[in-house]
């Protein structure tokens, strides 16, 4: 298997972008990534595109071939992968796999979602397709409802306090405030979080991510090719993917997602490093509580310790283990199919020393992208090249 | 790269299956494929699932993890790929690629779509997302309309007659009549085809595939593993994938799809065989005219010769080059995300000598799966093991 690098990254701003359609968002991010890489677009041999509900929210399937052609990449294999909100992470994985295995030398990876020009109820219904319709969602359960149950379970099992969970929102909003591509750029306070309106009790508005338009992209290639075109490449040390119960009723423990545990185990094994070696992480905080569960499932923090770590500043940009310095999905925004590639954009900047909220001396970064309430997860470990 | 085989295949009946949901259809086909292969399900390391519009028609995304778990494959990487109606073919390709490259040893590939419990207008609108919404489909163009233009162009350019195109429908209905899994099991006549009602002039009802529920599956593994479990394995000699203009306005020539040409070129190059070596083909006849264009783009017939070949019986089961002995999408049915894997099911039976419409001495088979009006194509070449 060959060494694989990310030669360049690109991202649109995340937010309400009424002037850009789903195709334009994706191509904007791809063009930026290609320019950043220094690799001529003619060298791209395949496109993997993460997108969740383009067929529903943008009336657009067959999106990967459209984007390929719009970039002048006529004819190349262009494939959309879908694993709900992990679509972006799993798209990156397929770029990585096909390059490390010698199938392709240069692959463009992108993620995109266009969500803000649709009524919120329709967006919620579309996102609910990430649950198990036959077993559960037809009851009317939504994702805020599902994660509200996860929050209850974490509070009950580990004594995690409402304020500790709110500290995740405060931290991520603080981080987003400094990120020029973030949707929310205003700090918040514990008081504001815990007094915001209920979405699904005990989960409140400030525990949730916004509805977001956005796209991100990465040029994935052999380390050798990357080094010929840029001195800012970032190595992909490992890639892990796992699946898990899609219905909550299939989970043995609402405070842990087996898909994440499995993907992390695979990735750490491949990279031959331990969770303690990670300098900075971007994890799937689709709700505040999801960040706590992710950091624990990834082994970055002991079980039940996520709340304390957020409250004590351990996961702040200048803490022992910075988590979501980009602002995460909660403040940076959550264009669902793009979010996993957006994490890669932010981590690449961190490892290149160019991030808005730069973590001093960051050499090893971890990205965790999750779909549904633990349906699927992708974990990537990146390193300064 | 390692030799790859299909150790087993499975398929539901194609048709109106009101008692089976999308998850049940997929798991039924997968269980049949696993049983057929003789490989214990615990050995499956990944699932690739082709599905086009499950989020719209069945309110179900995150389908691959659901299917994996229902099969007792908890935790494995489970990925949906989408390239409109080529989703199944491209799912197979990812099974092939990850096995030949040594990423996995045993991969389950499936395709599924659940379409018949939705009003026809909603199905047509969902399928229209395989076109370019921004450039074209928002005008109200549908896929029958798009292929009606392809039909006009082929008739104008090559002098193809209405009756020659109808001969494709007659042939495929004849074939479907003998296929126990086909949706349409009644022969038709040229007269019936050319007098059926217009769907989009000059395309008539009997030029179109039905709306179909169905799923198909294949167990893809190293040739070595296959040989340990079955003596009915089928080799995958080659896999090609291409993309093309999604909007008709981007096509230089409405009588040829560059995605197919590219995928075929890649596949024939890999397999080191010529189109003349193919004994039997299952091609993407989403409309009668699409079969003609496919056989010409694949190099199986000279340009403009498709109509004559259908009329003369050259592409009949007992002809020089049997095309769609299963009945094709037109008679067997077209559960869009499943169709590409359904072709593999039928070809595997052909190469094992077990097909309903058995082609004498079939040793080399070709499968061609296309998305949209040339948006994407996958070509696989299979051989008797």
XYZ file of C-alpha atoms in Angstrom:
770
model
C 0.000 0.000 0.000
C 1.305 3.427 -0.930
C 1.731 6.523 1.243
C -1.098 8.952 0.622
C -1.210 12.709 1.066
C -3.699 15.504 0.870
C -2.042 17.926 -1.517
C -4.639 20.654 -1.231
C -7.921 21.578 0.403
C -10.743 23.988 -0.298
C -13.978 25.041 1.341
C -16.803 27.439 0.735
C -17.988 29.506 3.632
C -20.548 27.533 5.614
C -23.873 29.283 6.082
C -26.897 30.546 4.234
C -25.617 31.003 0.686
C -28.640 31.870 -1.441
C -26.597 32.721 -4.519
C -24.942 29.315 -4.904
C -26.684 26.098 -5.956
C -25.536 22.631 -4.951
C -23.406 22.234 -8.086
C -21.770 25.643 -7.713
C -20.966 25.018 -4.054
C -19.243 21.742 -4.876
C -17.302 23.148 -7.812
C -16.209 26.228 -5.824
C -14.690 24.015 -3.130
C -13.081 21.694 -5.682
C -11.501 24.552 -7.616
C -10.055 25.970 -4.423
C -8.632 22.578 -3.454
C -7.093 22.033 -6.878
C -5.521 25.504 -6.876
C -4.245 24.911 -3.336
C -2.633 21.629 -4.394
C -0.769 22.966 -7.397
C -1.770 19.792 -9.246
C -3.259 20.446 -12.703
C -6.858 19.328 -12.887
C -6.061 17.094 -15.858
C -4.255 14.761 -13.489
C -7.393 13.983 -11.496
C -8.457 10.405 -12.251
C -11.590 10.034 -10.156
C -14.039 11.988 -8.032
C -15.682 10.810 -4.809
C -18.464 13.057 -3.643
C -20.137 12.912 -0.240
C -23.741 14.041 -0.322
C -26.667 12.900 1.763
C -30.011 14.242 0.581
C -29.373 16.127 -2.654
C -32.135 14.133 -4.354
C -34.625 15.449 -1.803
C -33.421 18.927 -0.919
C -31.961 20.027 -4.247
C -33.765 17.685 -6.676
C -30.325 16.601 -7.786
C -29.003 13.043 -8.019
C -26.165 12.031 -10.358
C -24.292 14.873 -8.734
C -20.777 13.481 -9.026
C -20.789 13.375 -12.858
C -22.216 16.912 -12.990
C -19.485 18.258 -10.745
C -16.770 16.360 -12.624
C -17.830 17.812 -15.933
C -18.221 21.336 -14.592
C -14.564 21.077 -13.489
C -13.413 19.990 -16.927
C -12.935 16.415 -15.759
C -15.188 14.913 -18.412
C -15.387 11.178 -18.374
C -13.632 10.275 -15.141
C -15.262 7.820 -12.749
C -17.366 10.066 -10.528
C -19.176 8.458 -7.624
C -21.404 9.725 -4.873
C -21.197 7.890 -1.576
C -23.921 8.205 1.018
C -23.825 7.263 4.650
C -26.065 10.006 6.023
C -23.976 12.667 7.802
C -20.828 10.525 7.481
C -20.997 10.781 3.687
C -18.086 13.231 3.532
C -15.807 11.152 5.730
C -16.577 8.029 3.740
C -15.964 9.875 0.468
C -12.499 10.768 1.752
C -11.949 7.148 2.686
C -12.605 6.069 -0.892
C -10.136 8.619 -2.187
C -7.613 7.262 0.264
C -8.335 3.583 -0.471
C -8.119 3.913 -4.234
C -4.833 5.828 -4.017
C -3.145 3.682 -1.380
C -4.125 0.548 -3.327
C -2.708 1.867 -6.597
C -6.056 2.088 -8.409
C -5.689 5.842 -8.890
C -2.836 8.290 -8.356
C -4.820 11.510 -7.928
C -8.418 11.613 -6.666
C -10.575 14.613 -5.941
C -12.784 14.228 -2.860
C -15.626 16.591 -2.092
C -18.663 16.892 0.103
C -21.642 19.159 -0.389
C -25.127 19.911 0.858
C -27.599 22.658 0.006
C -30.176 23.002 2.772
C -31.249 26.556 3.490
C -33.741 27.201 0.724
C -36.117 24.463 1.910
C -38.691 24.781 4.709
C -37.219 23.575 8.014
C -39.843 20.856 8.414
C -38.865 19.366 5.073
C -35.190 19.468 6.050
C -35.943 17.708 9.326
C -37.953 15.062 7.485
C -35.147 14.530 4.971
C -32.554 14.217 7.725
C -34.804 11.729 9.514
C -34.148 9.288 6.656
C -30.821 8.666 8.434
C -32.807 6.719 11.011
C -34.543 3.381 10.570
C -37.859 4.307 8.954
C -39.428 0.889 9.316
C -38.445 0.301 12.924
C -38.484 3.758 14.404
C -38.745 6.988 12.445
C -42.306 6.368 11.301
C -43.284 6.958 14.916
C -42.314 10.611 14.394
C -38.901 10.435 16.046
C -36.474 13.083 14.764
C -32.718 13.387 15.263
C -32.965 16.022 17.979
C -35.288 13.565 19.726
C -32.809 10.721 19.330
C -29.891 12.718 20.674
C -32.040 14.025 23.509
C -32.296 10.405 24.633
C -28.529 10.009 24.308
C -28.131 13.134 26.457
C -30.502 11.786 29.104
C -28.594 8.508 29.156
C -25.181 10.192 29.502
C -26.451 12.400 32.335
C -28.008 9.433 34.094
C -25.069 7.102 33.681
C -22.135 9.423 34.301
C -23.690 12.258 36.261
C -22.850 14.647 33.434
C -24.396 18.012 34.234
C -26.461 20.273 32.026
C -23.762 22.935 32.411
C -20.974 20.574 31.347
C -22.844 19.777 28.147
C -23.506 23.487 27.605
C -19.752 24.065 27.909
C -19.325 22.229 24.592
C -21.575 24.780 22.921
C -19.737 27.683 24.521
C -16.339 26.314 23.481
C -17.429 25.628 19.918
C -19.086 29.020 19.550
C -15.907 30.645 20.876
C -13.953 28.741 18.246
C -16.392 29.551 15.479
C -16.158 33.238 16.298
C -12.559 33.226 15.046
C -13.156 31.022 11.984
C -13.824 33.132 8.895
C -15.696 30.239 7.195
C -18.012 29.520 10.148
C -21.767 30.117 10.071
C -21.982 31.335 13.710
C -19.330 33.861 14.614
C -20.616 35.051 17.974
C -19.575 33.662 21.359
C -22.278 32.437 23.692
C -22.508 31.739 27.412
C -23.566 28.843 29.604
C -26.567 30.915 30.682
C -27.611 31.533 27.079
C -27.298 27.837 26.192
C -29.246 26.520 29.171
C -31.995 29.108 28.749
C -32.390 28.713 24.955
C -35.631 27.078 23.897
C -36.141 23.354 24.053
C -35.894 21.499 20.747
C -36.366 18.058 22.293
C -36.061 18.100 26.058
C -33.410 18.191 27.541
C -31.757 19.279 24.260
C -32.006 23.023 23.614
C -31.486 25.206 20.574
C -27.858 25.984 21.391
C -27.108 22.267 21.664
C -27.949 21.924 17.948
C -26.138 22.715 14.715
C -27.653 25.160 12.239
C -29.074 24.275 8.832
C -26.267 25.048 6.436
C -25.210 25.321 2.813
C -21.621 24.436 2.083
C -19.008 22.310 0.419
C -15.435 21.254 1.064
C -12.876 19.400 -1.011
C -9.485 17.729 -0.819
C -7.005 16.559 -3.439
C -5.845 13.083 -2.407
C -2.784 11.608 -4.127
C 0.339 9.598 -3.570
C 2.768 11.247 -1.184
C 5.234 11.297 -4.051
C 2.999 13.312 -6.350
C 2.039 15.661 -3.536
C 5.684 16.389 -2.817
C 6.270 17.312 -6.452
C 3.625 20.028 -6.326
C 3.461 21.401 -2.802
C 5.403 21.629 0.426
C 2.167 21.915 2.381
C 0.928 18.371 1.932
C -0.638 16.502 4.811
C -0.249 12.738 5.166
C -3.214 10.411 5.661
C -1.845 7.926 8.157
C -4.974 5.834 8.463
C -8.608 5.425 7.591
C -11.239 3.484 9.512
C -14.904 2.891 8.784
C -17.571 1.184 10.824
C -21.317 0.739 10.912
C -23.680 0.358 13.830
C -27.307 -0.024 14.787
C -29.403 2.521 12.902
C -32.380 2.186 15.212
C -31.891 3.333 18.805
C -33.731 0.194 19.839
C -30.760 -1.793 18.552
C -28.250 -0.066 20.810
C -27.079 -1.835 23.947
C -25.904 1.434 25.452
C -27.141 4.861 24.386
C -23.900 6.490 25.543
C -21.627 4.776 22.999
C -21.712 4.325 19.235
C -20.079 1.044 18.138
C -19.490 2.425 14.616
C -17.125 5.020 16.050
C -15.378 2.528 18.319
C -14.768 0.211 15.381
C -13.596 2.910 12.982
C -11.254 4.309 15.625
C -9.821 0.903 16.444
C -9.083 0.293 12.768
C -7.540 3.726 12.288
C -5.327 3.666 15.396
C -4.180 0.160 14.521
C -3.230 1.197 11.000
C -1.471 4.371 12.125
C 0.269 2.559 14.988
C -0.385 5.398 17.355
C -2.456 5.705 20.508
C -5.279 8.147 21.194
C -2.895 10.030 23.498
C -0.740 10.898 20.480
C -3.493 13.007 18.896
C -2.744 16.736 19.050
C -6.023 18.042 17.652
C -9.371 16.493 16.745
C -12.380 17.475 14.707
C -15.257 15.260 15.835
C -18.882 14.947 14.803
C -20.694 17.299 17.209
C -24.058 17.149 15.458
C -25.327 17.975 18.943
C -23.332 18.979 22.027
C -23.813 15.554 23.564
C -22.456 13.897 20.411
C -19.076 15.576 20.967
C -18.846 14.079 24.442
C -19.760 10.610 23.227
C -17.344 10.899 20.285
C -14.353 11.892 22.375
C -15.052 8.977 24.710
C -15.708 6.427 21.928
C -12.509 7.517 20.179
C -10.546 6.870 23.365
C -9.447 10.501 23.511
C -11.052 10.807 26.936
C -12.020 8.234 29.571
C -15.694 7.130 29.606
C -17.885 9.687 31.265
C -15.155 12.327 31.291
C -16.315 14.367 28.282
C -18.415 16.784 30.281
C -15.679 17.501 32.778
C -13.142 17.998 29.969
C -15.330 20.569 28.235
C -16.047 22.419 31.465
C -12.420 22.498 32.600
C -11.072 23.780 29.286
C -9.197 20.565 28.538
C -10.752 20.460 25.023
C -10.355 24.195 24.318
C -7.939 25.398 21.632
C -5.252 25.990 24.248
C -6.159 22.939 26.330
C -4.500 19.541 26.582
C -6.605 18.079 23.754
C -8.211 20.681 21.491
C -11.499 19.365 20.070
C -13.286 21.136 17.235
C -11.111 24.252 17.055
C -12.966 25.027 13.822
C -16.160 25.567 15.797
C -17.380 22.092 14.911
C -20.711 21.409 13.311
C -22.444 23.434 16.039
C -20.799 26.764 15.235
C -19.032 26.251 11.929
C -22.229 24.765 10.474
C -23.415 21.362 9.295
C -24.034 20.984 5.552
C -24.547 17.303 6.231
C -22.859 15.655 3.233
C -19.992 18.157 3.375
C -19.221 18.131 7.076
C -16.820 15.193 6.992
C -14.714 16.819 4.287
C -14.991 20.179 6.058
C -13.231 18.576 9.027
C -10.407 17.521 6.723
C -10.136 21.094 5.433
C -9.775 22.407 8.975
C -7.370 19.693 10.113
C -5.170 20.215 7.067
C -4.903 23.906 7.932
C -4.040 22.952 11.528
C -1.263 20.602 10.459
C 0.052 23.214 8.039
C 0.064 25.816 10.808
C -2.459 27.997 8.978
C -5.634 27.582 11.035
C -7.652 30.479 12.419
C -7.562 28.869 15.866
C -4.110 27.389 15.494
C -3.163 24.659 17.945
C 0.486 25.121 18.804
C 2.721 22.385 17.448
C -0.105 20.267 16.027
C 1.491 17.271 14.270
C -1.198 14.590 14.475
C -4.860 15.282 13.787
C -7.946 13.079 13.953
C -11.200 13.531 12.041
C -14.375 11.722 13.071
C -17.461 11.820 10.871
C -20.667 10.071 11.926
C -23.939 9.305 10.164
C -27.295 9.071 11.877
C -27.341 8.177 15.542
C -24.340 5.889 15.164
C -25.316 4.301 11.835
C -21.898 4.849 10.284
C -18.587 6.405 11.173
C -15.333 7.258 9.460
C -12.137 8.063 11.333
C -9.065 9.483 9.640
C -5.706 10.208 11.179
C -3.648 12.879 9.479
C -0.085 14.003 10.082
C 2.134 16.874 9.115
C 3.969 15.662 6.025
C -3.952 -6.994 -8.238
C -5.682 -10.238 -7.284
C -8.081 -12.386 -9.299
C -11.645 -11.758 -8.220
C -14.684 -14.013 -8.437
C -18.372 -13.854 -7.791
C -18.924 -16.799 -5.485
C -22.693 -16.475 -5.323
C -25.634 -14.420 -6.491
C -29.173 -13.775 -5.346
C -32.186 -11.860 -6.526
C -35.727 -11.213 -5.471
C -38.398 -11.434 -8.094
C -38.695 -8.108 -9.859
C -42.173 -6.600 -9.836
C -44.801 -5.152 -7.581
C -43.952 -6.612 -4.198
C -46.263 -4.943 -1.697
C -45.290 -7.212 1.189
C -41.589 -6.391 1.179
C -40.052 -3.081 2.245
C -36.759 -1.744 0.909
C -34.772 -3.296 3.751
C -36.442 -6.694 3.389
C -35.884 -6.735 -0.372
C -32.180 -6.045 0.055
C -31.725 -8.584 2.819
C -33.661 -11.269 0.902
C -31.312 -10.912 -2.075
C -28.223 -10.838 0.139
C -29.228 -13.961 2.037
C -29.801 -15.814 -1.233
C -26.390 -14.721 -2.549
C -24.629 -15.766 0.651
C -26.344 -19.161 0.650
C -25.499 -19.589 -3.039
C -21.829 -18.822 -2.375
C -21.377 -21.269 0.475
C -19.315 -18.609 2.252
C -20.342 -18.063 5.879
C -21.689 -14.566 6.431
C -19.122 -13.935 9.159
C -16.464 -13.744 6.473
C -18.041 -10.715 4.800
C -15.837 -7.689 5.485
C -17.732 -4.896 3.748
C -21.018 -4.109 2.044
C -21.495 -1.920 -1.022
C -25.102 -1.105 -1.732
C -26.405 0.481 -4.911
C -29.528 2.549 -4.369
C -30.713 5.640 -6.151
C -33.678 7.325 -4.504
C -34.367 5.460 -1.273
C -34.349 8.762 0.627
C -37.209 9.993 -1.544
C -39.257 6.914 -2.362
C -38.807 4.911 0.829
C -37.842 7.653 3.319
C -34.726 5.602 3.945
C -31.131 6.814 3.826
C -28.308 5.123 5.758
C -29.540 1.966 4.094
C -26.233 0.107 3.900
C -25.715 -0.027 7.690
C -29.332 -1.137 8.178
C -28.933 -3.988 5.703
C -25.563 -5.014 7.147
C -26.963 -5.278 10.646
C -30.088 -7.121 9.533
C -27.746 -9.734 8.011
C -25.789 -10.130 11.235
C -22.852 -8.193 9.806
C -22.782 -5.651 12.625
C -20.020 -3.139 12.415
C -18.615 -3.757 8.942
C -17.993 -0.802 6.607
C -21.306 -0.462 4.794
C -21.512 2.111 2.039
C -24.206 3.191 -0.354
C -23.033 4.381 -3.753
C -25.278 6.427 -6.001
C -24.896 7.155 -9.663
C -28.577 7.240 -10.607
C -29.545 4.039 -12.455
C -25.891 2.941 -12.628
C -25.772 2.680 -8.834
C -25.836 -1.115 -8.893
C -23.058 -1.437 -11.454
C -20.901 0.996 -9.550
C -21.573 -0.816 -6.283
C -20.262 -4.002 -7.916
C -17.216 -2.097 -9.104
C -16.370 -1.114 -5.533
C -16.668 -4.691 -4.397
C -14.330 -5.672 -7.212
C -11.843 -2.834 -6.597
C -11.538 -3.409 -2.863
C -11.009 -7.156 -3.365
C -8.601 -6.968 -6.282
C -6.558 -4.346 -4.421
C -6.325 -6.449 -1.278
C -8.357 -4.103 0.929
C -10.974 -6.769 1.570
C -11.160 -10.500 0.842
C -14.937 -10.957 0.830
C -17.394 -8.166 0.010
C -21.155 -8.335 -0.288
C -22.569 -6.209 -3.111
C -26.259 -5.449 -3.416
C -28.631 -3.149 -5.206
C -32.182 -2.298 -4.255
C -35.072 -0.003 -5.051
C -38.643 0.144 -3.748
C -40.826 2.068 -6.175
C -44.327 0.685 -6.568
C -46.051 2.066 -3.500
C -45.533 5.694 -4.546
C -47.723 7.638 -7.020
C -46.250 7.447 -10.524
C -45.809 11.213 -10.761
C -43.672 11.212 -7.640
C -41.582 8.350 -9.033
C -41.055 10.224 -12.298
C -40.035 13.347 -10.378
C -37.605 11.365 -8.246
C -36.067 9.701 -11.303
C -35.749 13.105 -12.950
C -33.119 13.992 -10.335
C -30.781 11.896 -12.520
C -30.804 14.811 -14.960
C -29.255 18.232 -14.509
C -31.847 20.116 -12.457
C -30.213 23.514 -12.829
C -29.561 23.317 -16.557
C -32.439 21.250 -17.838
C -34.869 19.301 -15.682
C -36.479 22.386 -14.166
C -37.968 22.978 -17.602
C -40.127 19.900 -16.993
C -38.061 17.455 -19.038
C -38.458 13.843 -17.891
C -36.426 10.771 -18.807
C -38.937 9.447 -21.312
C -38.671 12.886 -22.940
C -34.888 12.752 -22.989
C -34.779 9.301 -24.547
C -37.473 10.287 -27.031
C -34.952 12.819 -28.328
C -32.260 10.136 -28.458
C -34.691 7.979 -30.454
C -35.436 10.811 -32.882
C -31.712 11.402 -33.341
C -30.939 7.727 -33.990
C -33.762 7.462 -36.517
C -32.645 10.641 -38.270
C -28.970 9.805 -38.324
C -29.007 6.119 -39.140
C -32.395 5.643 -40.731
C -33.391 3.338 -37.906
C -37.054 2.450 -38.335
C -39.847 2.501 -35.783
C -40.282 -1.245 -36.328
C -36.587 -1.972 -35.736
C -36.768 -0.208 -32.379
C -39.973 -2.062 -31.559
C -38.120 -5.300 -32.263
C -36.047 -4.666 -29.119
C -39.231 -4.609 -27.073
C -40.522 -7.775 -28.711
C -37.230 -9.586 -28.143
C -36.964 -8.513 -24.513
C -40.577 -9.402 -23.773
C -40.005 -12.803 -25.370
C -37.004 -13.268 -23.099
C -38.836 -12.026 -20.019
C -41.633 -14.491 -20.647
C -39.252 -17.338 -19.828
C -37.556 -15.663 -16.856
C -39.244 -16.639 -13.591
C -37.974 -13.490 -11.852
C -39.191 -11.063 -14.553
C -41.980 -8.554 -13.998
C -43.482 -8.948 -17.499
C -43.897 -12.539 -18.570
C -46.005 -12.092 -21.681
C -44.695 -11.854 -25.245
C -45.683 -8.851 -27.315
C -45.724 -8.026 -31.028
C -44.397 -5.261 -33.245
C -47.992 -4.186 -33.821
C -48.702 -3.964 -30.106
C -45.535 -1.930 -29.469
C -46.081 0.574 -32.267
C -49.726 1.047 -31.367
C -49.238 1.381 -27.601
C -49.871 4.876 -26.251
C -47.309 7.632 -26.553
C -45.342 8.418 -23.419
C -43.137 11.032 -25.093
C -43.425 10.969 -28.866
C -42.026 8.947 -30.616
C -41.453 6.814 -27.518
C -44.435 4.594 -26.626
C -45.440 2.661 -23.536
C -43.888 -0.596 -24.751
C -40.572 1.179 -25.303
C -40.395 1.850 -21.546
C -39.507 -0.233 -18.510
C -42.050 -0.728 -15.734
C -41.828 0.737 -12.249
C -40.412 -2.057 -10.148
C -39.536 -3.234 -6.665
C -36.552 -5.504 -6.414
C -33.088 -6.292 -5.186
C -30.133 -8.362 -6.297
C -26.865 -9.282 -4.650
C -23.480 -10.851 -5.323
C -20.729 -12.187 -3.093
C -17.434 -10.849 -4.437
C -14.204 -12.372 -3.184
C -10.766 -13.512 -4.190
C -10.812 -16.305 -6.757
C -8.979 -18.399 -4.197
C -11.673 -18.059 -1.541
C -14.409 -18.649 -4.088
C -12.789 -21.892 -5.196
C -12.725 -23.126 -1.592
C -16.489 -22.787 -1.257
C -18.065 -23.330 -4.653
C -17.416 -24.774 -8.064
C -19.868 -22.362 -9.623
C -17.839 -19.177 -9.225
C -17.698 -16.631 -12.013
C -14.585 -14.548 -12.620
C -14.685 -10.757 -12.874
C -12.193 -10.126 -15.659
C -12.537 -6.360 -15.724
C -14.388 -3.326 -14.445
C -14.731 0.038 -16.160
C -16.465 3.214 -15.038
C -17.026 6.474 -16.851
C -19.012 9.668 -16.523
C -20.525 11.897 -19.169
C -22.611 14.995 -19.723
C -25.663 14.906 -17.454
C -27.519 17.565 -19.429
C -28.532 16.650 -22.981
C -27.365 20.110 -23.967
C -23.821 19.008 -23.157
C -23.887 16.092 -25.591
C -22.148 16.470 -28.924
C -24.126 13.572 -30.373
C -27.420 12.309 -28.982
C -26.794 8.835 -30.429
C -23.779 8.024 -28.260
C -23.033 8.171 -24.535
C -19.356 8.907 -23.827
C -19.631 7.401 -20.330
C -20.353 4.002 -21.871
C -17.599 4.344 -24.462
C -15.082 5.156 -21.764
C -16.166 2.429 -19.357
C -16.097 -0.128 -22.192
C -12.665 0.945 -23.346
C -11.312 0.561 -19.823
C -12.959 -2.826 -19.341
C -11.897 -4.327 -22.677
C -8.350 -3.040 -22.133
C -8.168 -4.651 -18.713
C -9.667 -7.935 -19.852
C -7.505 -7.987 -22.998
C -10.394 -9.128 -25.095
C -12.288 -7.551 -27.968
C -16.030 -6.876 -28.177
C -16.265 -9.777 -30.625
C -15.245 -12.150 -27.848
C -18.397 -11.440 -25.849
C -20.841 -14.360 -25.868
C -23.733 -12.721 -24.026
C -24.501 -9.196 -22.845
C -26.894 -7.592 -20.390
C -27.082 -3.913 -21.305
C -28.982 -0.953 -19.892
C -32.204 -0.903 -21.913
C -33.973 1.707 -19.792
C -35.823 2.346 -23.069
C -35.740 0.330 -26.286
C -33.546 2.945 -27.962
C -31.050 2.778 -25.082
C -30.321 -0.868 -25.930
C -29.425 0.086 -29.492
C -27.156 2.913 -28.375
C -25.541 0.707 -25.714
C -24.705 -2.135 -28.081
C -23.141 0.387 -30.480
C -21.250 2.335 -27.785
C -19.901 -0.923 -26.368
C -18.556 -1.864 -29.791
C -20.705 -4.991 -29.856
C -22.332 -3.749 -33.062
C -21.248 -1.237 -35.703
C -22.687 2.298 -35.367
C -26.219 2.482 -36.610
C -26.561 -1.287 -36.799
C -28.511 -1.822 -33.585
C -31.924 -1.610 -35.179
C -31.075 -4.048 -37.927
C -29.559 -6.480 -35.416
C -32.703 -6.500 -33.296
C -34.960 -6.929 -36.319
C -32.901 -9.728 -37.846
C -32.675 -11.759 -34.639
C -28.926 -11.224 -34.302
C -29.406 -10.165 -30.641
C -31.964 -12.852 -29.782
C -31.097 -15.635 -27.345
C -30.193 -17.945 -30.227
C -28.622 -15.180 -32.331
C -24.986 -14.314 -32.979
C -24.843 -11.933 -30.004
C -27.597 -12.461 -27.426
C -28.447 -9.165 -25.719
C -30.594 -9.061 -22.576
C -31.620 -12.719 -22.496
C -33.013 -11.953 -19.024
C -35.631 -9.697 -20.582
C -33.598 -6.611 -19.768
C -34.954 -3.691 -17.826
C -37.918 -3.486 -20.200
C -39.368 -6.893 -19.413
C -37.484 -8.107 -16.371
C -38.156 -4.787 -14.656
C -36.134 -1.795 -13.527
C -35.772 -1.287 -9.776
C -33.326 1.464 -10.575
C -30.650 1.060 -7.915
C -30.812 -2.742 -8.232
C -30.758 -3.130 -11.993
C -26.963 -3.120 -12.352
C -26.624 -5.950 -9.824
C -29.592 -7.739 -11.360
C -27.609 -7.942 -14.598
C -24.771 -9.607 -12.700
C -27.219 -12.132 -11.252
C -28.422 -13.031 -14.742
C -24.966 -13.133 -16.299
C -23.638 -15.326 -13.512
C -26.456 -17.813 -14.191
C -25.603 -17.681 -17.914
C -21.930 -18.400 -17.302
C -22.862 -21.221 -14.908
C -25.182 -22.695 -17.508
C -28.214 -22.209 -15.276
C -30.104 -19.388 -16.985
C -33.765 -19.583 -17.959
C -32.870 -18.445 -21.477
C -29.542 -20.203 -21.583
C -27.124 -19.069 -24.277
C -25.320 -22.141 -25.547
C -21.661 -22.223 -24.618
C -21.589 -18.793 -23.000
C -18.080 -18.243 -21.620
C -17.684 -14.449 -21.635
C -20.419 -12.081 -20.489
C -20.648 -8.314 -20.423
C -22.785 -6.166 -18.115
C -23.477 -2.508 -18.871
C -25.214 -0.308 -16.309
C -25.973 3.348 -17.085
C -27.196 6.268 -15.013
C -29.313 9.115 -16.322
C -29.073 9.903 -19.989
C -25.387 9.007 -20.115
C -24.382 10.568 -16.776
C -22.505 7.496 -15.616
C -21.757 3.994 -16.786
C -20.191 0.840 -15.426
C -19.056 -2.038 -17.602
C -18.051 -5.402 -16.200
C -16.714 -8.381 -18.072
C -17.300 -11.768 -16.488
C -16.033 -15.195 -17.447
C -16.768 -18.787 -16.611
C -14.339 -19.612 -13.809
